[in-house]
Amino acid sequence: MDQPSGRSFMQVLCEKYSPENFPYRRGPGMGVHVPATPQGSPMKDRLNLPSVLVLNSCGITCAGDENEIAAFCAHVSELDLSDNKLEDWHEVSKIVSNVPHLEFLNLSSNPLNLSVLERTCAGSFSGVRKLVLNNSKASWETVHMLLQELPELEELFLCLNDYETVSCSSICCQSLKLLHITDNNLQDWTEIRKLGVMFPSLDTLILANNHLNAIEEPDDSLARLFPNLRSISLHKSGLHSWEDIDKLNSFPKLEEVRLLGIPLLQPYTTEERRKLVIARLPSVSKLNGSVVTDGEREDSERFFIRYYVDVPQEEVPFRYHELITKYGKLEPLADVDLRPQSSARVEVHFKEQVEEMSIRLDQTVAELKKQLKTLVQLPTSNMRLYHFDHEAPFGPEEMKYSSRALHSFGIRDGDKIYVESKTK
């Protein structure tokens, strides 16, 4: 059912969090708060408000009564207004300015690109630490205006905004630690490097689904651009060269990398992809969400040496020579067939008779007796079999159970099968 148009924040708040629709609940973020309200307020002492308000997809277009917002939302710390119809920054400012303890604000999928954010409105956001503007088509001018007024901003989400370029601000945002800017169209490294200039304290950079085609930057410059970067996601980027992977070593604090779905790795097997990347990134402790253990790193580095051992010297990567210094030259692993043996050549002993024959190990004791029936001239019901392994310390083992498979006895080439007639 379509939401009615022209609804205010306060109207939706009263409807959703009335005692009838939002009963008393306990738990983190769910503590009920019934604030003192202005004289004459029709909702006095009636709303059950948690500190985390979720008002997404409610058709909100405006703020409503600011006095009531201030009265009811003084304790609110998180506010989700995503997927509404807010298109005027002035109306958003009216809401935010009356929520003094607000730290998290989600404005995703609101048509806010239809209005201009003025500095007086941007000042209302000053206490926000986490701001989500996904699919809002917010311009870089709007983003810069907000950054200048949010001195404590730590996390910024700018996904699905159709960015093809990055507009660099003259003022750095020293507080930002996480930037989530996936699903745009930032293909050129010259645009990505601007993010390092603007956000020098960046710890986590999520660039998935941006089709970045290469990391074109001198190693020493990369270290200066992103001196604090600990985690980067390049999922489904356009990287197609091992040199791009090697460039990641230039980030001095990098520990975590995500690299699934890039053209470079498509021709390789799953095992090759992970091991070759781990071997090239000696400082990375987590790849694609999985911890790289010391054992896995050593296995990967040894795999890397063997992978390139027969490659012409002019095509061998520099990392190969570093690992040769660490481990020395390694011989290729022996090609060992670990499949279970399907048959065995055994000696069959019956009285004075000895016959060498091949037996299938997937058959049962009962089936072996049928095979031996002609040889020993005994009915299967009068046949007792023993398996003798010359390395076994306890002598022959009677093959008692007719349904037991022969491979479970560990029969190998050269073993002996003794046949005896059951005593009458």
XYZ file of C-alpha atoms in Angstrom:
424
model
C 0.000 0.000 0.000
C 1.392 3.442 -0.947
C 2.249 5.770 1.926
C 0.232 8.999 2.017
C 2.131 12.071 0.786
C 2.896 15.171 2.824
C 3.310 13.487 6.195
C 5.417 15.143 8.879
C 8.153 13.572 10.998
C 6.147 14.294 14.148
C 2.963 12.799 12.710
C 4.706 9.536 11.799
C 6.507 9.472 15.163
C 3.228 9.722 17.054
C 1.628 6.990 14.966
C 4.450 4.473 15.082
C 5.499 4.845 18.709
C 2.092 5.155 20.335
C 1.490 2.565 23.101
C -0.920 0.707 20.806
C 1.684 0.213 18.046
C 4.907 0.118 20.099
C 4.403 -1.597 23.488
C 6.905 -1.432 26.323
C 10.112 -3.347 25.544
C 13.382 -3.873 27.348
C 16.886 -4.389 26.001
C 19.815 -2.421 24.515
C 18.510 0.549 22.581
C 14.935 -0.319 23.490
C 14.560 1.406 26.838
C 11.212 3.207 26.912
C 11.377 6.933 27.539
C 8.301 9.037 28.317
C 9.533 12.644 28.429
C 7.764 15.621 29.916
C 5.820 17.355 27.123
C 4.640 20.933 26.607
C 1.421 22.043 28.270
C -1.513 21.231 26.063
C 0.305 18.599 24.016
C -2.244 16.007 22.838
C 0.396 13.271 23.192
C 1.471 14.189 26.721
C 2.840 11.128 28.577
C 1.672 8.743 25.854
C 4.649 7.939 23.560
C 6.975 5.023 24.239
C 10.203 6.209 22.572
C 13.449 4.204 22.369
C 16.759 5.978 21.836
C 16.975 4.427 18.350
C 14.179 5.632 16.059
C 13.483 3.799 12.797
C 11.137 5.774 10.539
C 12.130 4.522 7.090
C 9.677 4.312 4.180
C 6.999 6.370 5.925
C 6.370 9.049 3.290
C 7.865 11.849 5.448
C 8.211 15.161 3.585
C 8.607 17.680 6.420
C 9.498 18.105 10.092
C 6.293 19.099 11.811
C 6.101 20.906 15.152
C 9.667 21.648 16.291
C 8.695 22.119 19.932
C 7.224 18.641 20.048
C 10.279 17.154 18.303
C 12.478 18.781 20.948
C 10.279 17.499 23.765
C 10.055 13.920 22.575
C 13.518 13.383 21.036
C 15.879 14.907 23.608
C 17.278 11.425 24.408
C 17.420 10.015 20.845
C 20.900 9.022 19.599
C 20.146 7.206 16.326
C 17.644 8.169 13.625
C 16.831 6.264 10.424
C 14.911 8.405 7.922
C 15.872 6.414 4.824
C 13.571 5.961 1.849
C 11.251 8.868 2.650
C 10.307 11.891 0.522
C 12.471 14.532 2.155
C 13.726 16.874 -0.545
C 14.351 20.066 1.447
C 17.481 20.289 3.605
C 15.747 22.987 5.632
C 13.132 20.454 6.811
C 15.849 17.922 7.688
C 17.625 20.661 9.654
C 14.460 21.342 11.663
C 14.395 17.695 12.745
C 18.103 17.299 13.477
C 18.486 20.604 15.332
C 15.909 19.406 17.857
C 17.635 16.068 18.534
C 20.615 17.307 20.572
C 22.224 13.913 21.269
C 21.991 12.572 17.710
C 25.094 10.600 16.660
C 23.797 8.411 13.810
C 21.676 9.744 10.922
C 20.513 7.788 7.870
C 19.110 9.918 5.023
C 19.507 7.313 2.263
C 17.123 7.312 -0.703
C 15.671 10.755 -0.079
C 15.622 13.179 -3.076
C 17.789 15.755 -1.289
C 19.587 16.647 -4.514
C 16.529 18.777 -5.330
C 17.567 21.465 -2.851
C 20.741 23.323 -1.847
C 22.208 22.829 1.613
C 22.971 26.191 3.217
C 25.647 26.607 5.859
C 23.083 27.616 8.515
C 21.278 24.295 7.994
C 24.497 22.266 7.870
C 25.409 23.530 11.324
C 22.489 21.553 12.756
C 24.397 18.318 12.056
C 27.445 19.223 14.156
C 27.152 16.346 16.675
C 26.644 13.553 14.121
C 29.377 10.889 14.084
C 27.912 8.510 11.487
C 26.152 9.896 8.391
C 24.518 7.777 5.681
C 23.730 9.477 2.347
C 23.418 6.412 0.115
C 21.355 6.893 -3.048
C 20.609 10.492 -2.097
C 22.512 11.831 -5.144
C 24.101 14.348 -2.780
C 26.513 16.579 -4.688
C 30.139 16.944 -3.623
C 29.355 20.570 -2.740
C 26.757 19.305 -0.273
C 29.186 16.725 1.128
C 31.891 19.386 1.604
C 29.435 21.699 3.352
C 28.505 18.928 5.789
C 32.129 17.959 6.399
C 33.003 21.494 7.401
C 30.210 21.511 9.989
C 30.716 17.984 11.402
C 33.962 18.133 13.386
C 33.396 14.700 14.983
C 32.266 12.745 11.897
C 33.828 9.254 11.940
C 31.863 7.268 9.337
C 30.453 8.464 6.007
C 28.386 6.427 3.523
C 28.152 7.735 -0.066
C 27.079 4.640 -2.020
C 24.905 4.599 -5.164
C 25.294 8.320 -5.837
C 26.427 8.034 -9.482
C 29.787 9.671 -8.794
C 32.191 9.544 -11.732
C 34.613 12.020 -10.190
C 35.597 13.239 -6.726
C 35.602 16.952 -5.995
C 38.435 17.707 -3.599
C 37.845 20.097 -0.719
C 40.444 22.616 0.366
C 39.757 21.591 3.990
C 40.781 18.152 5.286
C 38.434 16.110 7.454
C 40.791 14.769 10.103
C 38.133 12.870 12.077
C 36.833 10.508 9.372
C 37.857 6.858 9.899
C 35.526 4.939 7.558
C 34.380 5.851 4.041
C 31.852 3.587 2.316
C 31.627 4.713 -1.336
C 30.602 1.536 -3.171
C 28.493 1.182 -6.327
C 29.539 4.410 -7.989
C 31.579 4.760 -11.184
C 35.009 5.827 -9.955
C 37.222 4.125 -12.530
C 40.298 6.367 -12.498
C 42.878 6.332 -9.712
C 43.255 10.117 -9.997
C 39.804 10.353 -8.394
C 40.530 7.835 -5.609
C 43.724 9.609 -4.576
C 41.666 12.728 -3.776
C 39.991 10.731 -0.990
C 43.386 10.275 0.635
C 44.000 14.023 0.453
C 40.616 14.846 2.013
C 40.619 12.108 4.660
C 44.199 11.641 5.950
C 43.089 9.646 9.025
C 41.090 7.113 7.006
C 41.226 3.620 8.533
C 38.756 1.787 6.277
C 38.005 2.461 2.592
C 35.204 0.469 0.929
C 35.453 0.850 -2.871
C 33.554 -2.239 -4.026
C 31.704 -2.139 -7.371
C 33.501 0.932 -8.709
C 35.356 -0.680 -11.636
C 38.644 0.948 -10.634
C 40.955 -0.078 -13.482
C 44.423 0.393 -11.934
C 46.360 1.810 -8.983
C 48.566 4.345 -10.735
C 50.685 5.934 -8.042
C 54.369 5.765 -7.035
C 54.915 3.643 -3.934
C 56.199 6.481 -1.745
C 53.259 8.667 -2.745
C 50.760 5.925 -1.777
C 52.259 5.785 1.706
C 51.770 9.535 2.113
C 48.236 9.529 0.685
C 46.861 6.821 2.983
C 49.207 6.704 5.995
C 46.613 5.170 8.362
C 44.666 2.892 6.035
C 44.148 -0.485 7.721
C 41.406 -2.026 5.554
C 40.450 -1.692 1.877
C 37.742 -3.386 -0.184
C 38.263 -3.633 -3.940
C 35.530 -6.216 -4.594
C 34.419 -6.257 -8.229
C 36.853 -3.565 -9.249
C 38.484 -3.614 -12.688
C 42.000 -4.462 -11.479
C 43.706 -6.677 -14.047
C 47.426 -6.598 -13.171
C 49.522 -8.221 -10.442
C 51.370 -4.901 -10.207
C 48.145 -3.414 -8.786
C 48.129 -6.059 -6.043
C 51.794 -5.379 -5.281
C 50.959 -1.667 -4.893
C 48.882 -2.508 -1.824
C 52.126 -3.235 0.035
C 52.837 0.505 -0.071
C 50.083 1.271 2.449
C 52.130 1.185 5.668
C 49.357 0.002 8.026
C 47.269 -2.191 5.708
C 46.063 -5.412 7.402
C 42.805 -6.360 5.674
C 42.015 -6.631 1.945
C 38.947 -7.755 -0.003
C 39.571 -8.686 -3.647
C 36.789 -10.954 -4.890
C 35.460 -10.684 -8.425
C 38.327 -8.810 -10.092
C 39.332 -9.588 -13.720
C 42.941 -10.400 -12.752
C 41.917 -13.468 -10.709
C 39.260 -14.935 -13.005
C 41.607 -17.387 -14.847
C 42.903 -18.924 -11.601
C 41.441 -21.682 -9.430
C 40.039 -20.809 -6.005
C 43.159 -22.221 -4.326
C 45.518 -20.346 -6.647
C 43.706 -17.038 -6.147
C 43.981 -17.071 -2.381
C 47.504 -18.454 -2.124
C 49.038 -16.220 -4.787
C 47.470 -13.092 -3.239
C 48.531 -14.029 0.314
C 52.095 -14.651 -0.844
C 52.261 -11.219 -2.492
C 50.895 -9.344 0.541
C 53.159 -10.245 3.484
C 51.601 -7.755 5.936
C 47.947 -8.622 5.321
C 46.393 -10.664 8.147
C 42.859 -10.973 6.752
C 41.880 -11.676 3.124
C 38.277 -11.595 1.904
C 37.042 -11.743 5.487
C 39.102 -14.810 6.502
C 42.060 -14.652 8.895
C 45.418 -15.607 7.385
C 47.097 -17.918 9.883
C 50.870 -18.366 10.123
C 50.499 -21.863 8.725
C 48.431 -20.693 5.771
C 50.944 -17.941 5.026
C 53.849 -20.383 4.939
C 51.880 -22.810 2.736
C 50.967 -19.945 0.387
C 54.525 -18.653 0.139
C 55.869 -22.129 -0.601
C 53.091 -22.612 -3.162
C 54.112 -19.294 -4.758
C 57.724 -20.450 -5.181
C 56.666 -23.720 -6.807
C 54.122 -21.935 -8.993
C 56.828 -19.787 -10.583
C 59.720 -22.262 -10.494
C 59.531 -23.042 -14.232
C 58.669 -19.520 -15.391
C 61.358 -17.704 -17.441
C 63.506 -15.463 -15.231
C 62.431 -12.276 -17.004
C 58.780 -13.033 -16.136
C 59.320 -14.008 -12.482
C 57.875 -11.432 -10.006
C 60.186 -9.715 -7.542
C 58.358 -11.396 -4.651
C 59.634 -14.761 -5.922
C 63.245 -13.747 -5.263
C 62.328 -12.497 -1.763
C 60.752 -15.848 -0.937
C 63.681 -17.802 -2.386
C 65.869 -15.908 0.088
C 63.497 -16.979 2.881
C 62.905 -20.654 1.952
C 65.500 -21.518 -0.672
C 64.608 -23.236 -3.942
C 61.869 -25.843 -3.521
C 61.333 -28.949 -5.616
C 57.895 -29.474 -7.135
C 55.638 -31.584 -4.940
C 55.452 -35.261 -5.897
C 52.284 -36.235 -7.730
C 50.879 -38.746 -5.257
C 47.716 -40.677 -6.097
C 45.742 -40.751 -2.845
C 42.766 -42.634 -4.244
C 42.061 -45.953 -2.462
C 43.478 -49.063 -4.159
C 40.753 -50.798 -6.186
C 42.394 -54.251 -6.495
C 45.302 -56.287 -5.131
C 47.471 -59.245 -6.217
C 47.343 -61.821 -3.418
C 48.381 -65.422 -2.776
C 45.508 -67.788 -2.018
C 46.562 -70.771 0.143
C 44.406 -73.897 0.473
C 46.009 -77.048 1.922
C 49.140 -77.558 -0.217
C 47.787 -75.449 -3.039
C 49.062 -71.870 -3.645
C 47.497 -69.680 -6.354
C 48.298 -66.053 -7.153
C 45.295 -64.026 -8.249
C 43.900 -60.515 -8.474
C 40.915 -59.660 -6.311
C 38.646 -56.605 -6.335
C 38.723 -54.745 -3.029
C 35.270 -53.212 -3.417
C 33.625 -56.640 -3.094
C 32.492 -58.282 0.141
C 33.799 -61.375 1.923
C 30.751 -63.315 0.627
C 31.558 -62.301 -2.950
C 35.206 -63.329 -2.515
C 34.092 -66.765 -1.308
C 32.063 -67.156 -4.514
C 35.151 -66.211 -6.516
C 37.223 -68.848 -4.681
C 34.569 -71.588 -4.864
C 35.865 -73.099 -8.103
C 39.514 -72.857 -7.020
C 39.193 -74.639 -3.674
C 36.209 -76.885 -4.524
C 34.333 -76.012 -1.319
C 30.804 -74.679 -0.866
C 30.830 -71.109 0.423
C 28.960 -72.178 3.551
C 31.858 -74.478 4.449
C 34.596 -71.948 3.786
C 36.582 -70.026 6.380
C 38.924 -67.217 5.200
C 41.912 -65.569 6.900
C 43.829 -62.490 5.777
C 47.562 -62.420 6.501
C 49.524 -59.173 6.285
C 53.229 -59.938 6.791
C 53.653 -56.594 8.583
C 50.806 -57.214 11.021
C 52.049 -58.075 14.543
C 49.179 -60.408 15.519
C 49.149 -62.956 12.707
C 46.268 -63.820 10.363
C 42.865 -62.122 10.827
C 39.744 -64.169 10.273
C 37.416 -62.641 7.705
C 34.258 -63.399 9.658
C 31.538 -61.107 8.389
C 30.131 -61.908 4.979
C 28.965 -58.326 4.287
C 32.269 -56.664 5.167
C 34.106 -55.006 2.248
C 37.596 -56.310 1.484
C 39.193 -52.842 1.427
C 38.373 -52.490 5.144
C 40.957 -55.226 5.889
C 43.724 -53.081 4.393
C 44.593 -55.764 1.808
C 47.602 -54.844 -0.340
C 49.646 -56.422 -3.102
C 51.621 -59.417 -1.776
C 49.241 -60.258 1.091
C 47.976 -63.818 1.605
C 44.462 -65.260 1.891
C 44.204 -68.633 3.682
C 41.194 -70.836 2.994
C 40.174 -73.557 5.431
C 37.291 -75.967 5.522
C 35.066 -75.522 8.529
C 35.356 -78.320 11.038
C 32.498 -80.728 11.057
